Amino acid sequence: MAGRYKSKLTWDDVTPKSAWLNRRQLIAGGAGALALGSIAGPAAASLEAQKTDYGQGLEPNTLEEITSYNNFYEFGTDKADPRRNAHMLTTDPWSVEIDGLVDNPGSYSMEDILDGVTLEERIYRFRCVERWSMVIPWVGFELSDLLNKVGVQAGANYVAFETALRPDEMPGVKSPVIDWPYREGLRLDEAMHPLTIMATGLYDAPMPNQNGAPIRLVVPWKYGYKSIKSIVRITLTEQQPPTAWNLYSPQEYGFFSNVNPERDHPRWSQRFERRVGSGLFSKQEPTLMFNGYEDEVANLYQDMDLIEFH
Amino acid sequence: MTLIQRLNIGLRRIPPWTLYFVGVIPLIWLFWLAATGGLGFEPIKELEHRLGELALQMLIVVLAIRPLYDRIGVNLMAFRRALGLVTFLYVFAHMLVWLVLDVGILSEIWADILKRPYITVGMASLVLMTPLAMSSNNLSLRKMGPKRWRLLHRLTYPAAFLGALHYVMLARGFQWEPLMYLGVVVLLLGLRLRLPRRSVVA
């Protein structure tokens, strides 16, 4: 069901593949994760994702930037830790437990999940609550495709997600940084929105481990921590599910966590952001309402006070 | 001659002013790295964090000098002024990187200082250190007199505590490292407490 989302964007806006492939060859360490499995090498690892014209005027960050500066606390709290440690994560075989209010609950292997799915490329802005941002050419499919496949039952209002918790493969979970496992959630209409994708790759190659291999959520109009990585469980629920950062500090991290320059976070003003990779003397850029996706998603929150329900 | 005596004789041969030169090397090196891509893709944040962390480490060394002398006999007292001033330089550079390179927008800076408790606390620490740095010279010592000067320089204690607290407050999630820094600072401050003498009833 690829290509449903139309806009006036062109593929020419993306960094030419040859340019980032060259850069990638310089970073053998990080890119090594991409070459895992039966894939011959980075250059051959194409997922042949269907091009979409989403991302007009956006220049994606380089693969090196996207794979070197990560928050994935299961592998350590330093931005460089995930790249250093995420190779320990076994991503094949992988299965996702889908349960709760669904017609066909059960354990779904990656093959099951990708069966009949057309992967497409989505170039999205990514905004971290810590005030840094990137533009990432994700590869994935709409979450609604998966939810329709498993059959959402009447009475389901929310979708809960859970990240793998493997102390043997995740050195960061030995420390109680948050209440493991990492959990996230969406309201059902947010989950069914065509912008919401399950991503299995980026830059037309399989997802690097540090970015949430083999399958992760991407919700571009919310702060990055909502886009949960390395998912092992999806549960359809009636009640709003508990979410990791909200449990840690509810006044800082709301359930919705929509990017909102007007909603002051206790730690950071959210009015501005800085693009990762823009250098020592770069200026901050103004943050956009819903991270620039206001036209597409504002109608989901029509009668809501977005300051109270942050 | 004990090991400590020998150590002290060796230390006496190092002129304290050399610390100023050695002290600025990491500062220049870090700026150079940040400007040339050596600090990763978010050089501003990395520079800011490294300077803050170094400042906190130096602050701990400064606080350790007195107990080292009193309890073990290692004499680093001659280096205390130079180390204190170098520490202030790093705290100040840390603040400048945040102010000029990181935030860089005047209204945002002011809002941050007032509204973000960890920034308020960090700023308070810097404000407390400023008169200490300004009076770390012989002229001030003479003018103020040793009693008042020493009293003023007790501001080191709250400044150090607030500096470590600033680090604890800005950590996302439960993290050991900032707590360990705060623990060491509290320990070094605790070593200075003298238990009140029991009053002798005649």
Short mmCIF file of C-alpha atoms in Angstrom, two decimals:
data_model
loop_
_atom_site.label_atom_id
_atom_site.label_comp_id
_atom_site.label_asym_id
_atom_site.label_seq_id
_atom_site.Cartn_x
_atom_site.Cartn_y
_atom_site.Cartn_z
CA MET A 1 0.00 0.00 0.00
CA ALA A 2 2.93 2.29 -0.65
CA GLY A 3 2.62 5.72 -2.13
CA ARG A 4 -0.69 6.73 -0.59
CA TYR A 5 0.75 9.83 0.86
CA LYS A 6 1.04 12.45 -1.84
CA SER A 7 2.85 15.74 -1.80
CA LYS A 8 4.77 17.93 -4.20
CA LEU A 9 8.22 16.67 -3.32
CA THR A 10 10.96 15.29 -5.48
CA TRP A 11 13.55 12.65 -5.07
CA ASP A 12 16.19 15.04 -6.38
CA ASP A 13 16.33 16.74 -2.99
CA VAL A 14 18.10 13.79 -1.44
CA THR A 15 21.86 13.53 -1.10
CA PRO A 16 23.03 11.44 -4.07
CA LYS A 17 23.58 7.84 -3.09
CA SER A 18 27.14 7.88 -4.40
CA ALA A 19 27.97 10.73 -2.04
CA TRP A 20 26.87 9.00 1.13
CA LEU A 21 28.11 5.61 0.02
CA ASN A 22 31.57 7.09 -0.25
CA ARG A 23 31.30 8.54 3.21
CA ARG A 24 30.07 5.23 4.49
CA GLN A 25 33.14 3.42 3.29
CA LEU A 26 35.21 5.63 5.57
CA ILE A 27 33.42 4.43 8.66
CA ALA A 28 33.93 0.72 8.47
CA GLY A 29 33.14 0.22 12.16
CA GLY A 30 29.64 1.64 12.23
CA ALA A 31 28.67 0.51 8.78
CA GLY A 32 29.76 -3.03 9.55
CA ALA A 33 26.42 -3.64 11.19
CA LEU A 34 24.75 -2.99 7.86
CA ALA A 35 26.67 -5.74 6.17
CA LEU A 36 25.46 -8.46 8.54
CA GLY A 37 23.70 -11.60 7.46
CA SER A 38 23.51 -12.80 3.93
CA ILE A 39 24.00 -9.37 2.43
CA ALA A 40 27.22 -9.18 0.47
CA GLY A 41 28.28 -5.69 1.47
CA PRO A 42 27.02 -2.19 2.12
CA ALA A 43 26.74 -1.25 -1.54
CA ALA A 44 24.64 -4.34 -2.26
CA ALA A 45 22.37 -3.98 0.76
CA SER A 46 19.62 -2.14 -1.07
CA LEU A 47 16.12 -2.77 0.24
CA GLU A 48 14.76 -1.47 -3.06
CA ALA A 49 12.30 0.61 -1.18
CA GLN A 50 9.75 2.36 -3.33
CA LYS A 51 10.65 6.01 -3.73
CA THR A 52 8.11 8.44 -2.40
CA ASP A 53 8.35 12.15 -2.82
CA TYR A 54 8.08 12.90 0.86
CA GLY A 55 10.63 15.36 2.18
CA GLN A 56 10.61 18.34 -0.15
CA GLY A 57 13.43 20.73 0.52
CA LEU A 58 14.89 18.57 3.25
CA GLU A 59 18.52 17.61 3.06
CA PRO A 60 19.07 14.35 4.94
CA ASN A 61 21.85 14.00 7.44
CA THR A 62 24.67 11.73 6.37
CA LEU A 63 24.56 8.05 7.26
CA GLU A 64 27.59 8.64 9.46
CA GLU A 65 25.78 11.30 11.46
CA ILE A 66 22.62 9.22 11.79
CA THR A 67 24.55 6.18 13.02
CA SER A 68 27.02 7.94 15.36
CA TYR A 69 24.85 10.24 17.46
CA ASN A 70 22.13 8.22 19.13
CA ASN A 71 20.03 7.99 22.24
CA PHE A 72 19.51 4.28 22.85
CA TYR A 73 20.03 3.97 26.60
CA GLU A 74 19.91 0.18 26.53
CA PHE A 75 23.43 0.46 25.11
CA GLY A 76 24.64 3.31 27.32
CA THR A 77 23.73 6.93 28.00
CA ASP A 78 26.51 8.50 25.93
CA LYS A 79 25.59 9.55 22.41
CA ALA A 80 28.46 7.39 21.11
CA ASP A 81 27.59 4.30 23.20
CA PRO A 82 24.93 2.81 20.90
CA ARG A 83 27.31 2.79 17.96
CA ARG A 84 29.96 1.15 20.13
CA ASN A 85 27.73 -1.45 21.76
CA ALA A 86 24.70 -2.14 19.61
CA HIS A 87 26.49 -4.77 17.53
CA MET A 88 25.86 -7.13 20.46
CA LEU A 89 22.14 -7.19 19.72
CA THR A 90 20.95 -10.30 17.86
CA THR A 91 18.43 -9.06 15.32
CA ASP A 92 17.98 -12.24 13.29
CA PRO A 93 15.84 -14.17 14.07
CA TRP A 94 13.42 -11.61 15.46
CA SER A 95 9.78 -11.80 16.28
CA VAL A 96 7.19 -9.40 17.60
CA GLU A 97 4.50 -10.49 20.00
CA ILE A 98 1.24 -8.86 18.96
CA ASP A 99 -1.53 -9.17 21.54
CA GLY A 100 -4.33 -7.41 23.35
CA LEU A 101 -7.46 -6.40 21.48
CA VAL A 102 -6.57 -7.95 18.11
CA ASP A 103 -8.24 -10.62 16.00
CA ASN A 104 -5.07 -12.58 15.35
CA PRO A 105 -2.78 -12.38 18.35
CA GLY A 106 0.49 -14.23 18.31
CA SER A 107 4.19 -14.16 17.68
CA TYR A 108 5.00 -12.64 14.30
CA SER A 109 8.39 -13.24 12.73
CA MET A 110 9.97 -10.49 10.62
CA GLU A 111 9.02 -12.57 7.56
CA ASP A 112 5.38 -12.59 8.69
CA ILE A 113 5.45 -8.88 9.33
CA LEU A 114 7.01 -8.02 5.97
CA ASP A 115 4.84 -10.48 4.03
CA GLY A 116 2.87 -8.55 1.41
CA VAL A 117 4.27 -5.23 2.58
CA THR A 118 5.78 -2.73 0.16
CA LEU A 119 8.70 -0.91 1.73
CA GLU A 120 8.86 2.74 0.93
CA GLU A 121 11.30 5.52 1.62
CA ARG A 122 10.12 8.38 3.82
CA ILE A 123 12.36 11.37 4.40
CA TYR A 124 11.30 12.79 7.74
CA ARG A 125 12.45 15.42 10.14
CA PHE A 126 13.49 13.96 13.48
CA ARG A 127 13.36 16.19 16.55
CA CYS A 128 14.83 15.11 19.89
CA VAL A 129 13.48 16.62 23.10
CA GLU A 130 17.12 17.54 23.87
CA ARG A 131 16.90 20.19 21.14
CA TRP A 132 18.87 18.50 18.41
CA SER A 133 17.39 17.43 15.11
CA MET A 134 18.15 15.45 11.98
CA VAL A 135 16.56 14.60 8.66
CA ILE A 136 16.47 10.85 8.08
CA PRO A 137 15.55 8.88 4.96
CA TRP A 138 13.73 6.00 6.62
CA VAL A 139 12.63 2.82 4.90
CA GLY A 140 9.45 1.27 6.21
CA PHE A 141 5.73 0.78 5.88
CA GLU A 142 2.70 2.32 7.47
CA LEU A 143 1.87 0.96 10.91
CA SER A 144 -1.78 0.85 9.82
CA ASP A 145 -0.84 -1.90 7.33
CA LEU A 146 0.36 -4.10 10.17
CA LEU A 147 -2.56 -3.23 12.44
CA ASN A 148 -5.03 -4.01 9.67
CA LYS A 149 -3.26 -7.31 9.06
CA VAL A 150 -3.66 -8.42 12.68
CA GLY A 151 -7.16 -6.96 12.94
CA VAL A 152 -7.88 -4.28 15.52
CA GLN A 153 -10.91 -5.09 17.64
CA ALA A 154 -13.59 -2.64 18.61
CA GLY A 155 -12.78 -1.23 22.02
CA ALA A 156 -9.09 -0.78 21.31
CA ASN A 157 -8.10 2.85 21.88
CA TYR A 158 -4.33 2.71 22.24
CA VAL A 159 -1.31 0.87 20.90
CA ALA A 160 1.47 -0.02 23.35
CA PHE A 161 5.01 -0.90 22.25
CA GLU A 162 7.89 -2.52 24.07
CA THR A 163 11.62 -2.67 23.30
CA ALA A 164 13.66 -5.84 23.73
CA LEU A 165 15.18 -6.22 27.19
CA ARG A 166 18.27 -8.43 26.98
CA PRO A 167 20.81 -7.85 29.73
CA ASP A 168 23.30 -10.14 27.95
CA GLU A 169 23.21 -8.05 24.81
CA MET A 170 22.44 -4.62 26.26
CA PRO A 171 25.09 -3.36 28.68
CA GLY A 172 23.07 -0.23 29.48
CA VAL A 173 20.17 -2.03 31.15
CA LYS A 174 22.36 -3.09 34.08
CA SER A 175 21.94 0.46 35.31
CA PRO A 176 18.42 1.54 36.33
CA VAL A 177 18.45 4.65 34.12
CA ILE A 178 14.72 4.20 33.55
CA ASP A 179 12.28 1.48 34.52
CA TRP A 180 13.16 -1.15 31.88
CA PRO A 181 11.89 -2.34 29.48
CA TYR A 182 11.50 0.78 27.37
CA ARG A 183 7.81 1.28 26.62
CA GLU A 184 5.91 3.66 24.41
CA GLY A 185 2.36 4.19 23.26
CA LEU A 186 0.13 5.96 20.78
CA ARG A 187 -3.53 6.72 20.59
CA LEU A 188 -5.13 4.49 17.95
CA ASP A 189 -5.81 7.38 15.54
CA GLU A 190 -2.17 8.46 15.82
CA ALA A 191 -1.06 4.90 15.15
CA MET A 192 -3.32 4.66 12.09
CA HIS A 193 -2.13 7.98 10.66
CA PRO A 194 -0.38 7.57 7.31
CA LEU A 195 2.71 9.44 8.55
CA THR A 196 3.27 6.84 11.29
CA ILE A 197 5.57 4.12 10.02
CA MET A 198 7.32 0.99 11.17
CA ALA A 199 10.86 1.46 9.87
CA THR A 200 13.13 -1.43 8.97
CA GLY A 201 15.91 0.54 7.36
CA LEU A 202 17.38 3.86 6.39
CA TYR A 203 19.26 5.08 3.33
CA ASP A 204 17.76 2.11 1.49
CA ALA A 205 19.73 -0.34 3.66
CA PRO A 206 18.68 -2.52 6.61
CA MET A 207 18.32 -0.66 9.89
CA PRO A 208 21.63 -0.24 11.73
CA ASN A 209 21.41 -1.76 15.21
CA GLN A 210 22.04 1.56 16.94
CA ASN A 211 19.02 3.03 15.18
CA GLY A 212 16.66 0.33 16.41
CA ALA A 213 17.11 -2.78 14.26
CA PRO A 214 15.36 -4.72 13.02
CA ILE A 215 12.10 -2.83 13.40
CA ARG A 216 11.18 0.43 15.07
CA LEU A 217 8.44 3.01 15.17
CA VAL A 218 8.79 6.45 13.56
CA VAL A 219 6.28 9.18 14.44
CA PRO A 220 7.77 12.32 12.90
CA TRP A 221 5.59 14.93 14.62
CA LYS A 222 6.51 13.75 18.12
CA TYR A 223 9.74 14.03 20.09
CA GLY A 224 12.20 11.29 19.20
CA TYR A 225 11.71 9.19 22.33
CA LYS A 226 8.20 8.29 21.16
CA SER A 227 9.73 6.52 18.15
CA ILE A 228 10.56 3.36 20.09
CA LYS A 229 13.34 1.08 18.83
CA SER A 230 13.90 -2.67 18.45
CA ILE A 231 10.27 -3.56 19.14
CA VAL A 232 9.37 -7.01 20.54
CA ARG A 233 5.78 -6.42 21.61
CA ILE A 234 2.78 -4.52 20.32
CA THR A 235 -0.38 -4.53 22.43
CA LEU A 236 -3.74 -3.01 21.56
CA THR A 237 -5.32 -1.67 24.73
CA GLU A 238 -8.43 0.05 25.92
CA GLN A 239 -6.64 2.21 28.48
CA GLN A 240 -3.72 4.57 27.91
CA PRO A 241 -0.59 2.45 28.39
CA PRO A 242 2.31 3.46 30.65
CA THR A 243 5.28 4.93 28.76
CA ALA A 244 8.92 4.94 29.84
CA TRP A 245 9.81 8.62 30.11
CA ASN A 246 6.37 9.57 31.32
CA LEU A 247 6.80 7.12 34.22
CA TYR A 248 10.17 8.66 35.01
CA SER A 249 9.01 12.27 35.06
CA PRO A 250 5.40 13.01 34.03
CA GLN A 251 5.68 16.80 34.12
CA GLU A 252 8.64 16.63 31.75
CA TYR A 253 7.46 13.94 29.37
CA GLY A 254 3.77 13.82 28.54
CA PHE A 255 2.02 10.89 26.92
CA PHE A 256 1.49 12.78 23.66
CA SER A 257 4.88 14.48 23.40
CA ASN A 258 3.98 16.32 20.24
CA VAL A 259 6.73 18.66 19.10
CA ASN A 260 5.48 22.03 20.29
CA PRO A 261 7.67 25.15 20.45
CA GLU A 262 5.09 26.81 22.70
CA ARG A 263 5.13 24.13 25.37
CA ASP A 264 8.03 24.84 27.66
CA HIS A 265 9.79 21.73 28.84
CA PRO A 266 11.17 22.13 32.38
CA ARG A 267 14.71 21.41 31.16
CA TRP A 268 14.78 22.91 27.72
CA SER A 269 13.03 25.70 25.89
CA GLN A 270 11.59 23.97 22.85
CA ARG A 271 11.51 27.07 20.69
CA PHE A 272 14.74 26.26 18.87
CA GLU A 273 16.74 23.29 17.70
CA ARG A 274 20.14 22.57 16.20
CA ARG A 275 20.74 20.30 13.26
CA VAL A 276 23.25 17.59 14.10
CA GLY A 277 26.38 18.06 12.02
CA SER A 278 26.00 21.79 11.54
CA GLY A 279 29.25 22.60 13.30
CA LEU A 280 30.73 24.64 16.13
CA PHE A 281 29.47 28.03 14.96
CA SER A 282 26.04 27.02 13.70
CA LYS A 283 22.96 28.93 14.75
CA GLN A 284 19.85 27.33 16.16
CA GLU A 285 16.77 27.08 13.96
CA PRO A 286 13.21 27.76 15.10
CA THR A 287 11.28 24.59 15.93
CA LEU A 288 8.10 24.07 13.95
CA MET A 289 4.72 23.15 15.42
CA PHE A 290 4.26 19.37 15.15
CA ASN A 291 7.82 19.35 13.80
CA GLY A 292 6.60 20.77 10.51
CA TYR A 293 3.74 18.27 10.07
CA GLU A 294 1.00 20.58 11.29
CA ASP A 295 -1.03 20.39 8.06
CA GLU A 296 -1.12 16.62 8.27
CA VAL A 297 -1.74 16.00 11.97
CA ALA A 298 -3.24 19.09 13.63
CA ASN A 299 -6.74 17.68 13.03
CA LEU A 300 -5.96 14.78 15.38
CA TYR A 301 -5.86 17.22 18.29
CA GLN A 302 -8.59 19.69 17.40
CA ASP A 303 -10.24 20.15 20.75
CA MET A 304 -7.25 19.42 22.93
CA ASP A 305 -5.29 21.80 25.11
CA LEU A 306 -1.82 20.94 23.83
CA ILE A 307 -0.11 22.57 26.80
CA GLU A 308 -2.00 20.52 29.36
CA PHE A 309 -1.95 17.37 27.25
CA HIS A 310 1.67 17.68 26.25
CA MET B 1 62.89 10.58 55.42
CA THR B 2 59.38 9.35 54.71
CA LEU B 3 57.89 9.03 51.27
CA ILE B 4 55.58 11.97 51.93
CA GLN B 5 58.47 14.20 52.98
CA ARG B 6 60.32 13.29 49.83
CA LEU B 7 57.20 13.97 47.78
CA ASN B 8 56.80 17.37 49.41
CA ILE B 9 60.42 18.30 48.66
CA GLY B 10 59.85 17.33 45.04
CA LEU B 11 56.64 19.34 44.87
CA ARG B 12 58.41 22.40 46.23
CA ARG B 13 60.65 22.42 43.16
CA ILE B 14 57.63 23.02 40.87
CA PRO B 15 56.89 26.73 40.59
CA PRO B 16 53.10 27.21 41.01
CA TRP B 17 52.87 29.55 38.00
CA THR B 18 53.61 26.63 35.68
CA LEU B 19 50.07 25.43 36.44
CA TYR B 20 48.62 28.36 34.52
CA PHE B 21 50.41 27.22 31.39
CA VAL B 22 49.65 23.55 31.83
CA GLY B 23 46.08 24.41 32.81
CA VAL B 24 45.16 26.19 29.59
CA ILE B 25 46.49 23.42 27.31
CA PRO B 26 43.36 21.21 27.54
CA LEU B 27 41.19 24.27 26.99
CA ILE B 28 42.96 25.22 23.77
CA TRP B 29 43.11 21.58 22.69
CA LEU B 30 39.36 21.09 23.21
CA PHE B 31 38.49 24.24 21.23
CA TRP B 32 40.79 23.07 18.46
CA LEU B 33 39.15 19.64 18.40
CA ALA B 34 35.68 21.15 18.40
CA ALA B 35 36.49 23.46 15.50
CA THR B 36 38.10 20.73 13.40
CA GLY B 37 35.58 17.93 13.83
CA GLY B 38 37.42 16.06 16.58
CA LEU B 39 34.48 16.23 19.00
CA GLY B 40 31.89 14.51 16.83
CA PHE B 41 28.80 15.83 15.10
CA GLU B 42 27.52 17.95 17.97
CA PRO B 43 30.73 19.82 18.84
CA ILE B 44 29.00 22.55 20.84
CA LYS B 45 27.35 20.14 23.27
CA GLU B 46 30.46 18.00 23.50
CA LEU B 47 32.70 20.99 24.20
CA GLU B 48 30.23 22.30 26.76
CA HIS B 49 30.09 18.94 28.56
CA ARG B 50 33.82 18.32 28.50
CA LEU B 51 34.60 21.79 29.90
CA GLY B 52 31.99 21.36 32.63
CA GLU B 53 33.28 17.93 33.55
CA LEU B 54 36.91 19.12 33.65
CA ALA B 55 35.87 22.08 35.83
CA LEU B 56 34.17 19.73 38.26
CA GLN B 57 37.20 17.45 38.36
CA MET B 58 39.51 20.38 39.08
CA LEU B 59 37.15 21.67 41.73
CA ILE B 60 37.44 18.31 43.45
CA VAL B 61 41.24 18.51 43.33
CA VAL B 62 41.13 22.01 44.81
CA LEU B 63 38.85 20.81 47.61
CA ALA B 64 41.13 17.85 48.29
CA ILE B 65 44.24 19.94 48.87
CA ARG B 66 43.39 20.98 52.43
CA PRO B 67 42.42 17.51 53.72
CA LEU B 68 45.43 15.99 51.96
CA TYR B 69 47.67 18.33 53.91
CA ASP B 70 45.88 18.05 57.26
CA ARG B 71 45.31 14.32 57.27
CA ILE B 72 48.11 12.83 55.19
CA GLY B 73 50.69 15.59 55.12
CA VAL B 74 50.98 15.91 51.33
CA ASN B 75 51.61 19.57 50.75
CA LEU B 76 49.97 21.00 47.64
CA MET B 77 48.96 24.21 49.39
CA ALA B 78 51.21 26.35 47.19
CA PHE B 79 49.27 25.27 44.11
CA ARG B 80 45.85 25.99 45.46
CA ARG B 81 45.51 29.52 44.13
CA ALA B 82 46.68 28.62 40.62
CA LEU B 83 44.44 25.54 40.54
CA GLY B 84 41.49 27.55 41.80
CA LEU B 85 41.96 30.17 39.11
CA VAL B 86 42.35 27.58 36.37
CA THR B 87 39.16 25.90 37.64
CA PHE B 88 37.35 29.20 37.40
CA LEU B 89 38.64 29.62 33.85
CA TYR B 90 37.01 26.28 32.88
CA VAL B 91 33.76 27.09 34.64
CA PHE B 92 33.69 30.43 32.84
CA ALA B 93 34.55 28.87 29.46
CA HIS B 94 31.82 26.24 30.05
CA MET B 95 29.31 29.02 30.67
CA LEU B 96 30.50 31.03 27.65
CA VAL B 97 30.16 28.07 25.30
CA TRP B 98 26.61 27.55 26.57
CA LEU B 99 25.78 31.26 26.34
CA VAL B 100 27.39 32.19 23.02
CA LEU B 101 27.60 29.01 20.96
CA ASP B 102 24.82 26.83 22.37
CA VAL B 103 21.91 29.17 23.10
CA GLY B 104 23.14 32.38 21.53
CA ILE B 105 19.76 34.15 21.72
CA LEU B 106 19.54 36.76 24.45
CA SER B 107 15.88 36.29 25.42
CA GLU B 108 16.39 32.51 25.54
CA ILE B 109 19.47 32.85 27.73
CA TRP B 110 17.64 34.91 30.30
CA ALA B 111 14.59 32.61 30.24
CA ASP B 112 16.86 29.59 30.69
CA ILE B 113 18.62 31.07 33.71
CA LEU B 114 15.34 31.88 35.42
CA LYS B 115 13.25 28.90 34.41
CA ARG B 116 15.57 25.90 34.26
CA PRO B 117 16.54 24.97 37.80
CA TYR B 118 19.75 23.21 36.74
CA ILE B 119 20.88 26.33 34.90
CA THR B 120 19.91 28.56 37.82
CA VAL B 121 21.99 26.35 40.11
CA GLY B 122 24.95 26.31 37.72
CA MET B 123 24.82 30.07 37.35
CA ALA B 124 24.64 30.52 41.11
CA SER B 125 27.79 28.43 41.42
CA LEU B 126 29.58 30.62 38.88
CA VAL B 127 28.39 33.81 40.59
CA LEU B 128 29.73 32.56 43.94
CA MET B 129 33.08 31.74 42.36
CA THR B 130 33.53 35.12 40.70
CA PRO B 131 34.59 37.13 43.80
CA LEU B 132 36.89 34.26 44.73
CA ALA B 133 38.68 34.44 41.40
CA MET B 134 38.86 38.22 41.57
CA SER B 135 40.38 38.19 45.05
CA SER B 136 42.87 35.41 44.35
CA ASN B 137 45.87 37.73 44.44
CA ASN B 138 48.21 39.09 47.09
CA LEU B 139 46.89 42.62 46.86
CA SER B 140 43.32 41.57 47.71
CA LEU B 141 44.60 39.39 50.51
CA ARG B 142 46.50 42.35 52.00
CA LYS B 143 43.60 44.77 51.55
CA MET B 144 40.99 42.48 53.01
CA GLY B 145 43.10 41.05 55.74
CA PRO B 146 43.51 37.29 56.13
CA LYS B 147 40.46 36.81 58.34
CA ARG B 148 37.94 38.39 56.04
CA TRP B 149 39.67 36.91 52.98
CA ARG B 150 39.42 33.42 54.40
CA LEU B 151 35.80 33.96 55.32
CA LEU B 152 35.05 35.07 51.75
CA HIS B 153 36.83 32.06 50.33
CA ARG B 154 34.57 29.72 52.25
CA LEU B 155 32.20 30.44 49.34
CA THR B 156 34.17 27.69 47.61
CA TYR B 157 32.09 25.18 49.57
CA PRO B 158 28.61 26.19 48.41
CA ALA B 159 29.98 26.89 44.93
CA ALA B 160 31.39 23.36 44.68
CA PHE B 161 28.22 21.81 46.03
CA LEU B 162 26.05 23.73 43.56
CA GLY B 163 28.39 22.81 40.70
CA ALA B 164 28.04 19.11 41.45
CA LEU B 165 24.30 19.46 42.01
CA HIS B 166 24.02 21.16 38.60
CA TYR B 167 25.46 18.01 36.99
CA VAL B 168 23.12 15.70 38.91
CA MET B 169 20.11 17.80 37.93
CA LEU B 170 20.80 17.81 34.23
CA ALA B 171 21.20 14.04 33.89
CA ARG B 172 18.28 12.36 32.13
CA GLY B 173 17.19 9.23 33.94
CA PHE B 174 19.05 7.66 36.83
CA GLN B 175 22.78 7.93 36.20
CA TRP B 176 25.65 7.00 38.49
CA GLU B 177 28.36 9.32 37.26
CA PRO B 178 26.92 12.68 38.36
CA LEU B 179 25.93 11.16 41.69
CA MET B 180 29.50 10.00 42.24
CA TYR B 181 30.81 13.51 41.62
CA LEU B 182 28.30 14.90 44.10
CA GLY B 183 29.25 12.18 46.59
CA VAL B 184 32.95 13.04 46.38
CA VAL B 185 32.25 16.76 46.78
CA VAL B 186 30.02 16.14 49.80
CA LEU B 187 32.68 13.87 51.31
CA LEU B 188 35.40 16.50 50.84
CA LEU B 189 33.16 19.15 52.39
CA GLY B 190 32.30 16.78 55.25
CA LEU B 191 35.96 16.34 56.07
CA ARG B 192 36.04 20.03 56.95
CA LEU B 193 33.33 19.82 59.54
CA ARG B 194 34.62 20.01 63.04
CA LEU B 195 32.34 18.43 65.58
CA PRO B 196 31.29 21.00 68.17
CA ARG B 197 33.40 20.62 71.29
CA ARG B 198 31.60 19.30 74.28
CA SER B 199 31.09 22.12 76.72
CA VAL B 200 32.95 21.51 79.94
CA VAL B 201 30.88 22.05 83.00
CA ALA B 202 33.00 23.31 85.80
#
